[in-house]
Coordinates of N, CA and C in Angstrom, one line a residue:
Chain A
X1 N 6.9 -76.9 -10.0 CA 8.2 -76.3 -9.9 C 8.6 -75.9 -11.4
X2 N 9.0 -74.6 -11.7 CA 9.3 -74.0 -12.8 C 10.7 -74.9 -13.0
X3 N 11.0 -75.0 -14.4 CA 12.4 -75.8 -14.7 C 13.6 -74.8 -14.5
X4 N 13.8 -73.5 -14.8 CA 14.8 -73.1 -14.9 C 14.6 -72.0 -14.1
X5 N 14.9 -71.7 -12.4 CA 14.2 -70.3 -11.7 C 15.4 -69.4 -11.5
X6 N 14.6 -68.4 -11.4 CA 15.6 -66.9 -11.4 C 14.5 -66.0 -10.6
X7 N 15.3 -65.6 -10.0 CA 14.9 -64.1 -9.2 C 14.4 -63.2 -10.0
X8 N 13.2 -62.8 -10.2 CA 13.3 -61.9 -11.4 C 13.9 -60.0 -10.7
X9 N 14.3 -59.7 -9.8 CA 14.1 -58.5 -9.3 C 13.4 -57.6 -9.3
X10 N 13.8 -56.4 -9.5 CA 15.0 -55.3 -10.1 C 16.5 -55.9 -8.6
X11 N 17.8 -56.7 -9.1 CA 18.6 -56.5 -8.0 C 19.1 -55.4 -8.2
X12 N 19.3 -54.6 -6.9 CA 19.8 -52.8 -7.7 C 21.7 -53.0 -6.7
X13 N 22.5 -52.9 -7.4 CA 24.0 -52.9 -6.4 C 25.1 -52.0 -7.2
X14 N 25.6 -51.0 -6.4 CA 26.2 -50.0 -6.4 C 27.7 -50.4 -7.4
X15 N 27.6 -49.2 -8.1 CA 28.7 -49.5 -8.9 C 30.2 -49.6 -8.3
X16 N 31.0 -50.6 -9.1 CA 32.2 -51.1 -8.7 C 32.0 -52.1 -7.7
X17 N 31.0 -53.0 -7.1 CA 30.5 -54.0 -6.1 C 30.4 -55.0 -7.6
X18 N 30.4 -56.2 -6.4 CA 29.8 -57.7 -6.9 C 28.4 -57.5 -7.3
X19 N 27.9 -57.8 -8.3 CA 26.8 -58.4 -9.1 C 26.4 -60.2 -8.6
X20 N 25.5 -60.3 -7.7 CA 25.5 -61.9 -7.5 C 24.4 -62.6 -8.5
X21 N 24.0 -62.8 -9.6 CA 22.8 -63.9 -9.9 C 22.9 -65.5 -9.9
X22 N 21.4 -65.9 -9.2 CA 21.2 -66.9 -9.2 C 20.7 -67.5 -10.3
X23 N 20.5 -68.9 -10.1 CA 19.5 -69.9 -11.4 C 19.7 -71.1 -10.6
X24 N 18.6 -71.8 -10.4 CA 18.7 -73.3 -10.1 C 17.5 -73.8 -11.2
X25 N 17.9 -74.8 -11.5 CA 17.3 -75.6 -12.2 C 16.9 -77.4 -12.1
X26 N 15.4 -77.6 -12.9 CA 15.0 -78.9 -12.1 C 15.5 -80.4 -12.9
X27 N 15.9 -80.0 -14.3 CA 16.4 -81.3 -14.7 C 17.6 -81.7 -14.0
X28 N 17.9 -82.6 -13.7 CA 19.3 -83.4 -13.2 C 20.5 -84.0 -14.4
X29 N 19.4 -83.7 -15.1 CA 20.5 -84.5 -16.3 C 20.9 -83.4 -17.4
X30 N 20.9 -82.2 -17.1 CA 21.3 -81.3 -17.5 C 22.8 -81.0 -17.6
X31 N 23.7 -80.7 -18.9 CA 24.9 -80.5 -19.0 C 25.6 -79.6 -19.2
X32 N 24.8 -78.5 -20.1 CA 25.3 -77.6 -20.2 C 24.4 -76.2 -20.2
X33 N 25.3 -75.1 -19.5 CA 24.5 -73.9 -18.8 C 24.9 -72.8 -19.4
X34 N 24.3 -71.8 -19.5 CA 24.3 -70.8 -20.2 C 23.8 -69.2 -19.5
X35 N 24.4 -68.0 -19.4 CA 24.3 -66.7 -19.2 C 24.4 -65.9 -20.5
X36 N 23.0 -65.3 -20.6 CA 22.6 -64.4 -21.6 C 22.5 -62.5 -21.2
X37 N 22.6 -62.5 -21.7 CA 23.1 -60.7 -21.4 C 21.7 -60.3 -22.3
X38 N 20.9 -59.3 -21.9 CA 19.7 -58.9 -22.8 C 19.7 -57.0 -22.3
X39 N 19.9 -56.2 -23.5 CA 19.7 -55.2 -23.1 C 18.1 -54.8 -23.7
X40 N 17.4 -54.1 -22.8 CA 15.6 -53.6 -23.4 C 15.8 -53.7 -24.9
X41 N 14.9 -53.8 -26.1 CA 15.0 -53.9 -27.3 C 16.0 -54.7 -27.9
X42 N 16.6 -55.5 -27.2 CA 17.6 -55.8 -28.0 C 17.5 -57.3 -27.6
X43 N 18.6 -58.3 -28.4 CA 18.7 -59.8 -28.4 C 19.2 -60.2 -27.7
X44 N 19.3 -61.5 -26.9 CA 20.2 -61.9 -25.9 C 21.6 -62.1 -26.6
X45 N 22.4 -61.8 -25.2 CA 24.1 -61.8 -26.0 C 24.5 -63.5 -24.8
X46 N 25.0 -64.1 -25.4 CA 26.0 -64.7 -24.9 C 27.2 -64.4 -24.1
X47 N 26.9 -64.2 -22.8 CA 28.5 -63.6 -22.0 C 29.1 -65.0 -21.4
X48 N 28.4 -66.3 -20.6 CA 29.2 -67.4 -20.2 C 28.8 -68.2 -20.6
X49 N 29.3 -70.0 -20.9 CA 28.6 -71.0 -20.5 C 29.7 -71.9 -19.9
X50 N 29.1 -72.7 -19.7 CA 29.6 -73.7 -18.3 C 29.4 -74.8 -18.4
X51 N 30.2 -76.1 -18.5 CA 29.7 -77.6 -18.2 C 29.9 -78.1 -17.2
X52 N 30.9 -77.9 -16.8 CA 31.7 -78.4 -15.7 C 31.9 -77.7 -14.1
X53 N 31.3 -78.7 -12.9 CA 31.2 -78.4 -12.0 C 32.2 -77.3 -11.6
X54 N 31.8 -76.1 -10.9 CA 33.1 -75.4 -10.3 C 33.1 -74.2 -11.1
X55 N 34.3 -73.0 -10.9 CA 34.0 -71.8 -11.2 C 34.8 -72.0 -12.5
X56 N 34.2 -70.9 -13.3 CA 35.1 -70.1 -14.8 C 34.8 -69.1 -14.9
X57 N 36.0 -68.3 -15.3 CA 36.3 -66.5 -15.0 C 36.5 -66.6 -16.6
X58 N 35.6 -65.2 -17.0 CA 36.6 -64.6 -18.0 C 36.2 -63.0 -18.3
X59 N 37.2 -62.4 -17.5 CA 37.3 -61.1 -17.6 C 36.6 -60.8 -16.1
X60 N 35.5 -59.9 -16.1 CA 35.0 -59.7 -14.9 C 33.8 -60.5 -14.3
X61 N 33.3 -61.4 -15.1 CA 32.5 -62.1 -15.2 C 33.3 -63.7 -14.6
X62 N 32.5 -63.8 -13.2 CA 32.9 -65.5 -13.6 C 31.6 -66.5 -13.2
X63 N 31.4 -67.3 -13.6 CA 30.4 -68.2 -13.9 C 30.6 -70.1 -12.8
X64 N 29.7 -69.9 -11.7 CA 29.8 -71.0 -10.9 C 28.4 -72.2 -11.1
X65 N 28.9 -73.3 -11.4 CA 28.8 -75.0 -11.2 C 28.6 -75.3 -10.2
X66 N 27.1 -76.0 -9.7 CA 27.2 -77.0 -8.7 C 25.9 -77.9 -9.2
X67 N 26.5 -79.1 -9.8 CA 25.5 -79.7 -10.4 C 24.6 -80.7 -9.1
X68 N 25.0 -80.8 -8.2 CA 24.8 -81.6 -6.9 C 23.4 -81.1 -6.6
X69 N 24.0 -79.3 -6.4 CA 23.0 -78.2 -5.6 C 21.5 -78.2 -7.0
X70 N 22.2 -77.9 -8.2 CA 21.3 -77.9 -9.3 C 21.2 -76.6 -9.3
X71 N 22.6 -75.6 -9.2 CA 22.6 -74.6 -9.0 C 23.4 -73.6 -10.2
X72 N 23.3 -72.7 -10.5 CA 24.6 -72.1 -11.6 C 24.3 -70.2 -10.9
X73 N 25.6 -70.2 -11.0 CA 25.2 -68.6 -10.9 C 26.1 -67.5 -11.6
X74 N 26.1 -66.3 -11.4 CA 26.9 -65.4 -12.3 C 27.3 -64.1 -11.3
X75 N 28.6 -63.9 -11.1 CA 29.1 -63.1 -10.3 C 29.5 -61.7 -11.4
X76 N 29.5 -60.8 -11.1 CA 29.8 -59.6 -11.7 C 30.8 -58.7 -10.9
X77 N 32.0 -58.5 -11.3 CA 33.1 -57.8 -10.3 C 33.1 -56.4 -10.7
X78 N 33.2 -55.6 -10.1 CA 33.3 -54.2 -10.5 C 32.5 -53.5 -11.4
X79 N 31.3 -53.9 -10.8 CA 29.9 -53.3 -11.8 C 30.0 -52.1 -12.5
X80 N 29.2 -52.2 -13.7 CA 29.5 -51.2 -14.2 C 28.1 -50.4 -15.0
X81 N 28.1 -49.3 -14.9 CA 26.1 -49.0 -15.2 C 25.7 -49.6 -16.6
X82 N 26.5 -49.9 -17.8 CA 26.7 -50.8 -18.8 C 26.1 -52.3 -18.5
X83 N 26.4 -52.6 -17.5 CA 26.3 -53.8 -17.2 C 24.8 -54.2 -16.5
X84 N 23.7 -52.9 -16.2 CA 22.3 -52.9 -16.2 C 21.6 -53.6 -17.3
X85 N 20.8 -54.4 -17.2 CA 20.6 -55.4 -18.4 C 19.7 -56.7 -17.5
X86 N 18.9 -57.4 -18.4 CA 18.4 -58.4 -17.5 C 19.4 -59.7 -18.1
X87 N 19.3 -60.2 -17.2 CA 20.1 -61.8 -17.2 C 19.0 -62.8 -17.4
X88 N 19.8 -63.8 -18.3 CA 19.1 -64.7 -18.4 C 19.8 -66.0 -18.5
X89 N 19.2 -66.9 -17.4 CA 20.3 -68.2 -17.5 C 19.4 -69.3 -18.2
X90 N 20.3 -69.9 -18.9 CA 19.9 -71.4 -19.7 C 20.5 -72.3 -19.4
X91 N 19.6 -73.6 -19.7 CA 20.1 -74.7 -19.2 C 19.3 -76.0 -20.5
X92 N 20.1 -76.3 -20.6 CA 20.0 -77.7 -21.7 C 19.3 -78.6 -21.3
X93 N 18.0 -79.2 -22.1 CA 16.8 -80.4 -21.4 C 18.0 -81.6 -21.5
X94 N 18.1 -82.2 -20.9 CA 19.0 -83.8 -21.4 C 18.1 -84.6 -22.0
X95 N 16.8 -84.4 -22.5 CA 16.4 -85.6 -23.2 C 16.2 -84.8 -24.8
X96 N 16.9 -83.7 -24.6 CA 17.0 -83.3 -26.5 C 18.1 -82.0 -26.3
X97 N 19.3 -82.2 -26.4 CA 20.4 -81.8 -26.4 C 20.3 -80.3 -27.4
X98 N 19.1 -80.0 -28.1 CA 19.3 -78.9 -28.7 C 18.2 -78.0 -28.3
X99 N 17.9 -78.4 -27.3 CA 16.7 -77.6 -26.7 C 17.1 -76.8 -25.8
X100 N 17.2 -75.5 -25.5 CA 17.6 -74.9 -23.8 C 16.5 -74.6 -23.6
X101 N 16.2 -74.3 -22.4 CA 15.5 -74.1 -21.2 C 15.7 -72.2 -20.6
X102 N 15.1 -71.1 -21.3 CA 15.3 -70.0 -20.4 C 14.6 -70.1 -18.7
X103 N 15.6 -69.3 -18.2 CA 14.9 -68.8 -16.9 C 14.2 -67.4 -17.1
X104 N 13.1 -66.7 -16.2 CA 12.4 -65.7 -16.7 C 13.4 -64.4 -16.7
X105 N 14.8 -64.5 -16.2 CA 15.5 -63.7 -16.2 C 15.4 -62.6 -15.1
X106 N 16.7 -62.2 -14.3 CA 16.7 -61.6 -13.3 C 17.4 -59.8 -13.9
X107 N 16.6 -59.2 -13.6 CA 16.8 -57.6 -14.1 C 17.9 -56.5 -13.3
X108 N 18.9 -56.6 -13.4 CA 19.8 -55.9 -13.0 C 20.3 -54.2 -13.2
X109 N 20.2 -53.9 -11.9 CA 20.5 -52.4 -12.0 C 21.8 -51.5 -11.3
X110 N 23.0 -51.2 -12.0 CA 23.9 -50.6 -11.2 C 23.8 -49.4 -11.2
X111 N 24.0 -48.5 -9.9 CA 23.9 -47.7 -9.5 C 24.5 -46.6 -9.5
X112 N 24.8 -45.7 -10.0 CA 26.3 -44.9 -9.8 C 26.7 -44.6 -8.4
Chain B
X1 N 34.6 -64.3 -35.1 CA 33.1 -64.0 -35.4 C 32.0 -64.9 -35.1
X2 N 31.3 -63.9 -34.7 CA 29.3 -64.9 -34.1 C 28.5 -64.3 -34.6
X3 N 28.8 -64.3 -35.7 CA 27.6 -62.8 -36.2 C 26.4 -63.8 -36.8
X4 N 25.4 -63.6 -36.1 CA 24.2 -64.1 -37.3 C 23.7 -62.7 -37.6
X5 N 22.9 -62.6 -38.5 CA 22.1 -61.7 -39.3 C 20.8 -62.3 -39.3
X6 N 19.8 -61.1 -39.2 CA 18.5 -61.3 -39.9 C 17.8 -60.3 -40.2
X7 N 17.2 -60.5 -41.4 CA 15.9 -59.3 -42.2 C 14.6 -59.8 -42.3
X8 N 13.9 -58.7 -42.1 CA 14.1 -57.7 -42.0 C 14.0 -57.3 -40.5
X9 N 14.7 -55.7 -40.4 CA 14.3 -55.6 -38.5 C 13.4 -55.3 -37.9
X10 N 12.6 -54.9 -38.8 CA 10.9 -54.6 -38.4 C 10.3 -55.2 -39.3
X11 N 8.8 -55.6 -39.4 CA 8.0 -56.0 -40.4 C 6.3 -55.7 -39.6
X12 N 5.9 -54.7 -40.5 CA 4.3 -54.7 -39.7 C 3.6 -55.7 -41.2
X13 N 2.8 -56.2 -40.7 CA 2.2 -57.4 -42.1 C 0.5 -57.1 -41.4
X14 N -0.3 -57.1 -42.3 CA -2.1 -57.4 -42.2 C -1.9 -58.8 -42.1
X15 N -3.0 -59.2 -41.6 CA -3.8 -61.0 -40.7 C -3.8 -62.0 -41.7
X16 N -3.5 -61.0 -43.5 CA -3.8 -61.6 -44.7 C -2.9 -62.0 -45.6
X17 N -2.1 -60.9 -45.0 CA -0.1 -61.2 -46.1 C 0.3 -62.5 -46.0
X18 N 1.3 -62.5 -46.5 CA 2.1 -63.4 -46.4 C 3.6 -62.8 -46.4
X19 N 4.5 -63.5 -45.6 CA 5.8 -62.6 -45.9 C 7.0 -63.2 -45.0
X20 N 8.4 -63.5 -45.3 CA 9.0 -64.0 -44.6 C 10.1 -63.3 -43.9
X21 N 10.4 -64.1 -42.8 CA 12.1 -63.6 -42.2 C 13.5 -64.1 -42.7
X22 N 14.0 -63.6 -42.9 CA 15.3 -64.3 -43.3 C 16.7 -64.6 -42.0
X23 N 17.4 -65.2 -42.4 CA 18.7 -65.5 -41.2 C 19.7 -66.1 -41.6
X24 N 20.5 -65.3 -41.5 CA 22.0 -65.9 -41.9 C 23.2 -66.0 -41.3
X25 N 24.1 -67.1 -41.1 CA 25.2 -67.3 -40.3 C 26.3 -68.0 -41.1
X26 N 27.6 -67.6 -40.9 CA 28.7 -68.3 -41.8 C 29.8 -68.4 -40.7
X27 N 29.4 -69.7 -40.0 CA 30.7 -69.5 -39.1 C 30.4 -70.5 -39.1
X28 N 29.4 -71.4 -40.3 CA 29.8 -73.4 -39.8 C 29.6 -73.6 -39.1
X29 N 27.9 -73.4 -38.2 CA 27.4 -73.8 -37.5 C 26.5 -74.6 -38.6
X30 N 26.0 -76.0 -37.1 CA 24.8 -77.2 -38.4 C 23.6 -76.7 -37.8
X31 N 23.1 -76.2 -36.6 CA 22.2 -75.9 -35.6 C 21.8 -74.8 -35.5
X32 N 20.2 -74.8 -36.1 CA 19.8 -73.5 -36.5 C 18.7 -73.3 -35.7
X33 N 18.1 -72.0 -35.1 CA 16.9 -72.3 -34.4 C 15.8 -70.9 -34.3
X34 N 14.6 -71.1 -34.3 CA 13.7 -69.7 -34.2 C 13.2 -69.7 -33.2
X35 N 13.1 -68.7 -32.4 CA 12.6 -68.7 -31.1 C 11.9 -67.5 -31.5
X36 N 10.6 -67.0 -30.3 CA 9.4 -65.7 -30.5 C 9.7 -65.4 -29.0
X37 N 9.9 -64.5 -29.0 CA 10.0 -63.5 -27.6 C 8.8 -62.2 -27.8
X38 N 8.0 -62.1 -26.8 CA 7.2 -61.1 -25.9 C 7.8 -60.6 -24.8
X39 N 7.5 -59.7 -24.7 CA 7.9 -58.3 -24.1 C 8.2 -59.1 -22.5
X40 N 8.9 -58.8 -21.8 CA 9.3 -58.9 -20.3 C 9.3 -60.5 -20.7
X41 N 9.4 -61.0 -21.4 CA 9.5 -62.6 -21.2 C 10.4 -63.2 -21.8
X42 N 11.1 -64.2 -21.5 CA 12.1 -65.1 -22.0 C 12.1 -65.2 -23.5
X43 N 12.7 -66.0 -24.4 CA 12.3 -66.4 -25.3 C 12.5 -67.8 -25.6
X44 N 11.1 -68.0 -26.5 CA 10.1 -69.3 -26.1 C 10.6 -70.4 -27.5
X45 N 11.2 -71.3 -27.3 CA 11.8 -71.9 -28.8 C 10.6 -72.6 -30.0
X46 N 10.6 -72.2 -30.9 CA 9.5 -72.7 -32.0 C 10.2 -73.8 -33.1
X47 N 11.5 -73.8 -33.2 CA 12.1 -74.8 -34.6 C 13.3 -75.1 -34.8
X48 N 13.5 -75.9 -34.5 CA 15.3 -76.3 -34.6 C 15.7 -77.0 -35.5
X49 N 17.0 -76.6 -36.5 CA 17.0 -77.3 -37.8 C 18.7 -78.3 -37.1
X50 N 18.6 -78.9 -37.4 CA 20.0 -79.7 -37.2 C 20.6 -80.2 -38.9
X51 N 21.4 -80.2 -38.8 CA 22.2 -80.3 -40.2 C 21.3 -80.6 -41.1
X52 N 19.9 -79.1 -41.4 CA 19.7 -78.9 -42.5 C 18.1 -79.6 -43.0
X53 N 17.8 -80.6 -41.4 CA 16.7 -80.9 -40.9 C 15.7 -80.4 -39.5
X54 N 14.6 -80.7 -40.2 CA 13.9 -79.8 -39.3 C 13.6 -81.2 -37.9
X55 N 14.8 -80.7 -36.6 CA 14.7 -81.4 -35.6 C 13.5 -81.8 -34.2
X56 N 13.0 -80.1 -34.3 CA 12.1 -80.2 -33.2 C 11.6 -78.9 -33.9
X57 N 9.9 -79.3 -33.5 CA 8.8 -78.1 -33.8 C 8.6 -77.9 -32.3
X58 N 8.3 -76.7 -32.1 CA 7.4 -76.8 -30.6 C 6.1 -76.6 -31.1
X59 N 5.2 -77.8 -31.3 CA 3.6 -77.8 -31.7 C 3.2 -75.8 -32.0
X60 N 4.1 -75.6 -33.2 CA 3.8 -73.9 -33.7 C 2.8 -74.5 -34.5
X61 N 1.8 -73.3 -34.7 CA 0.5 -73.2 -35.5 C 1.3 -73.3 -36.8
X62 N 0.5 -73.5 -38.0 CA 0.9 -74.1 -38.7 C 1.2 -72.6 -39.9
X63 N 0.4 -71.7 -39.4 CA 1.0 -70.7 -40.1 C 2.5 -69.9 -40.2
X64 N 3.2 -70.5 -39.1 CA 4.6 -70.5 -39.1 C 5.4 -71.6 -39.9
X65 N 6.0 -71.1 -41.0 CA 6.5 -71.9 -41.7 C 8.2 -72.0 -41.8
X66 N 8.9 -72.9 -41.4 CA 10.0 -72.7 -41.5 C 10.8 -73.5 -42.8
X67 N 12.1 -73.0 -42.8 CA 13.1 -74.0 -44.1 C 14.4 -73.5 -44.0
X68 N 14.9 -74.5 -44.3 CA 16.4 -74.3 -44.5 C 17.3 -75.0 -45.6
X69 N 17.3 -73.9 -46.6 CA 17.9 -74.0 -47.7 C 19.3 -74.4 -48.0
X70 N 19.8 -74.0 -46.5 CA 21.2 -74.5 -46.9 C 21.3 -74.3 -45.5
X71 N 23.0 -74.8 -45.4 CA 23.4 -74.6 -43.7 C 23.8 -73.0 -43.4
X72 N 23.4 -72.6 -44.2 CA 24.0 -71.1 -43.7 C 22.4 -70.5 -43.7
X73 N 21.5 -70.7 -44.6 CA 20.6 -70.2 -44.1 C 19.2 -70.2 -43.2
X74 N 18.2 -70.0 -42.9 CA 16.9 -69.8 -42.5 C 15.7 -69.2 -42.6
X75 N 14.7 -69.9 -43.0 CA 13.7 -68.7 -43.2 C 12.7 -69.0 -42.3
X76 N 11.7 -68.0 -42.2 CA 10.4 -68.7 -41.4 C 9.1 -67.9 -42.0
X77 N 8.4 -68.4 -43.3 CA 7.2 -67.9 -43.6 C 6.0 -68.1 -42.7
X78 N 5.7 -67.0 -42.8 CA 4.2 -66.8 -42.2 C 3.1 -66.2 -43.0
X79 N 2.1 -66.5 -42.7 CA 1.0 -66.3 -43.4 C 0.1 -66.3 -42.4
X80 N -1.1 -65.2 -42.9 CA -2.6 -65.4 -42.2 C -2.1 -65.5 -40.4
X81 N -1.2 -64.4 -40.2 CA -0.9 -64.7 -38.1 C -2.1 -63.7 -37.9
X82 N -2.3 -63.8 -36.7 CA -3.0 -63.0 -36.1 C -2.1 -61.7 -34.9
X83 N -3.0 -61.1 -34.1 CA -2.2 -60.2 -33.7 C -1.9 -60.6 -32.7
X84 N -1.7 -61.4 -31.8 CA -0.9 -61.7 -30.8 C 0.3 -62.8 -31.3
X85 N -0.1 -62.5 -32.6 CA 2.0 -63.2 -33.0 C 2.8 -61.9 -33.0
X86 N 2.3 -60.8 -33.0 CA 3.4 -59.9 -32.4 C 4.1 -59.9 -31.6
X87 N 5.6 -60.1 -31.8 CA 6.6 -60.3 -31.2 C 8.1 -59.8 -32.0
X88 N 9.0 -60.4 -31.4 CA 10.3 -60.3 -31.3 C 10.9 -61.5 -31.5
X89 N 11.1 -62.0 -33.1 CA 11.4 -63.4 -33.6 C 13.0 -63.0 -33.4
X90 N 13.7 -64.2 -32.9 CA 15.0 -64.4 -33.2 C 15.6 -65.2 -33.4
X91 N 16.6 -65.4 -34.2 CA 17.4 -66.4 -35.3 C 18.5 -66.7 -34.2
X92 N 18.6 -68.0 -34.3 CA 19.7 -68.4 -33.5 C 20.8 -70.0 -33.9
X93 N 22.3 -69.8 -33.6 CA 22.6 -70.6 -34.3 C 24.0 -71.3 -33.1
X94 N 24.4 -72.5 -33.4 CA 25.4 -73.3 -32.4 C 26.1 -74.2 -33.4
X95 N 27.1 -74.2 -33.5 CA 28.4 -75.4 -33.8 C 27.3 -76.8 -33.8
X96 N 26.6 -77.0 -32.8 CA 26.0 -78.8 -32.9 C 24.9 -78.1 -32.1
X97 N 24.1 -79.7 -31.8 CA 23.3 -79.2 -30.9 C 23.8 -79.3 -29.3
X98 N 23.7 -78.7 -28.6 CA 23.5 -78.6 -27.0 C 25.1 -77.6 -26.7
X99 N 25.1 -76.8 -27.8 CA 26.0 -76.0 -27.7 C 25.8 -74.8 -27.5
X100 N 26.6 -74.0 -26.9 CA 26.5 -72.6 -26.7 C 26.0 -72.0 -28.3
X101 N 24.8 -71.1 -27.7 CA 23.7 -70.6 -29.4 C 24.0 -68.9 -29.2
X102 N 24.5 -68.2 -30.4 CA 24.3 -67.2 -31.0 C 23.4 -66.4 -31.5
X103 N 22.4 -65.4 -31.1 CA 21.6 -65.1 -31.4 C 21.8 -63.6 -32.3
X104 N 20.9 -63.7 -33.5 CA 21.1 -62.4 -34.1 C 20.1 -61.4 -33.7
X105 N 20.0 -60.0 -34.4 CA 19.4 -59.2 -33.5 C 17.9 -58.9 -33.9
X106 N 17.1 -60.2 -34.5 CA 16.2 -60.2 -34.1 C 15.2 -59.5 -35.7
X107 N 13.9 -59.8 -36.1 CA 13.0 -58.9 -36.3 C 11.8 -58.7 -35.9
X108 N 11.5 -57.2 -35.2 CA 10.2 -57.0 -35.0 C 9.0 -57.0 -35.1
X109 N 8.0 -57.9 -35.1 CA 6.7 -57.9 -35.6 C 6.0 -57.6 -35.5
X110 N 5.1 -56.8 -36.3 CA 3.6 -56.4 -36.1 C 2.8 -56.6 -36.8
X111 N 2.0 -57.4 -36.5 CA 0.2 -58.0 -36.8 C -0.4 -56.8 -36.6
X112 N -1.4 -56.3 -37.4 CA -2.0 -55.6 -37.8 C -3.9 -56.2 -38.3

């Protein structure tokens, strides 16, 4: 079992629609989760992170907790062709706090 | 501000050079880190400095050399790589460890 899995796609969803990504992950002792924004050539950006079980919004982006499920995901409201980019979710090892864990990243395409 | 910086943004080097990357952050972060990214793939962590020590190697070849001269900076010498260390090094930095990490935009490598 891969530690940190992702859909790798292409998910393709029509602009101005919900953006849904997954990530579940296998440590349990994991605390803190992370959404990276990556455009081709370029570095991951930091758009969310997350500790705490349950949703957090900021802007059009909101970021859901379910540490039970071993789950995190990333909703995207009102897509935007901008917003084509692969995702990449991270997740923290709990036996070295400064280690994250990528997922292979799930490749997003909006549509006009 | 989350700006990290790094130089140079490209570097083609021979099997025989020697030559380093540089990386810089001034936002008082203690948690400094190099990671190597290949093409369609995540990126893979190699060195984590925590306040100014070197916390975790990921068993990197020895021709990767890292240091941290101060908390703001980072280097990573290399010497004698071969051509499948061609990649996409990037500098990354957090408040502590297991904190949300800023990544700068990277320099491009080519082994030759």
């Amino acid at each position: 079992q891969k530690e940190v899995e992702q859909n790798s796609g292409p998910l393709s969803v029509p602009e101005g629609a919900i953006a849904s990504l997954n990530c579940t992950y296998s440590d349990r002792g994991s605390q803190s989760f992370f959404w990276y924004r990556q455009y081709s050539g370029k570095s991951p950006e930091l758009i969310m992170f997350i500790y705490s079980n349950g949703d957090k919004e900021d802007g059009r982006f909101t970021a859901q907790l379910n540490k039970a499920s071993q789950y995190v995901s990333l909703l995207i409201r009102d897509s935007q062709p901008s917003d084509s980019a692969t995702y990449l979710c991270a997740v923290n090892w709990h036996s070295s706090a400064s280690k994250i864990i990528f997922g292979s990243g799930t490749r997003l395409s909006i549509r006009p | 501000d989350t700006e990290v910086t790094q130089t140079p943004k490209h570097l083609v080097m021979g099997m025989t050079n020697k030559k380093s990357l540089k990386c810089e952050q001034h936002m008082g972060h203690r948690a400094m880190y190099w990671y190597k990214q290949k093409a369609k793939k995540p990126p893979e962590l190699m060195f984590v400095y925590s306040y100014e020590k070197l916390s975790i190697n990921e068993s990197v070849p020895s021709r990767f050399s890292p240091e941290c001269p101060n908390s703001s900076l980072l280097n990573l010498h290399l010497h004698a790589l071969q051509p499948e260390d061609s990649a996409l090094y990037l500098c990354a930095s957090s408040l502590g460890s297991g904190d949300e990490q800023y990544f700068g935009p990277g320099t491009r490598l080519t082994v030759t």
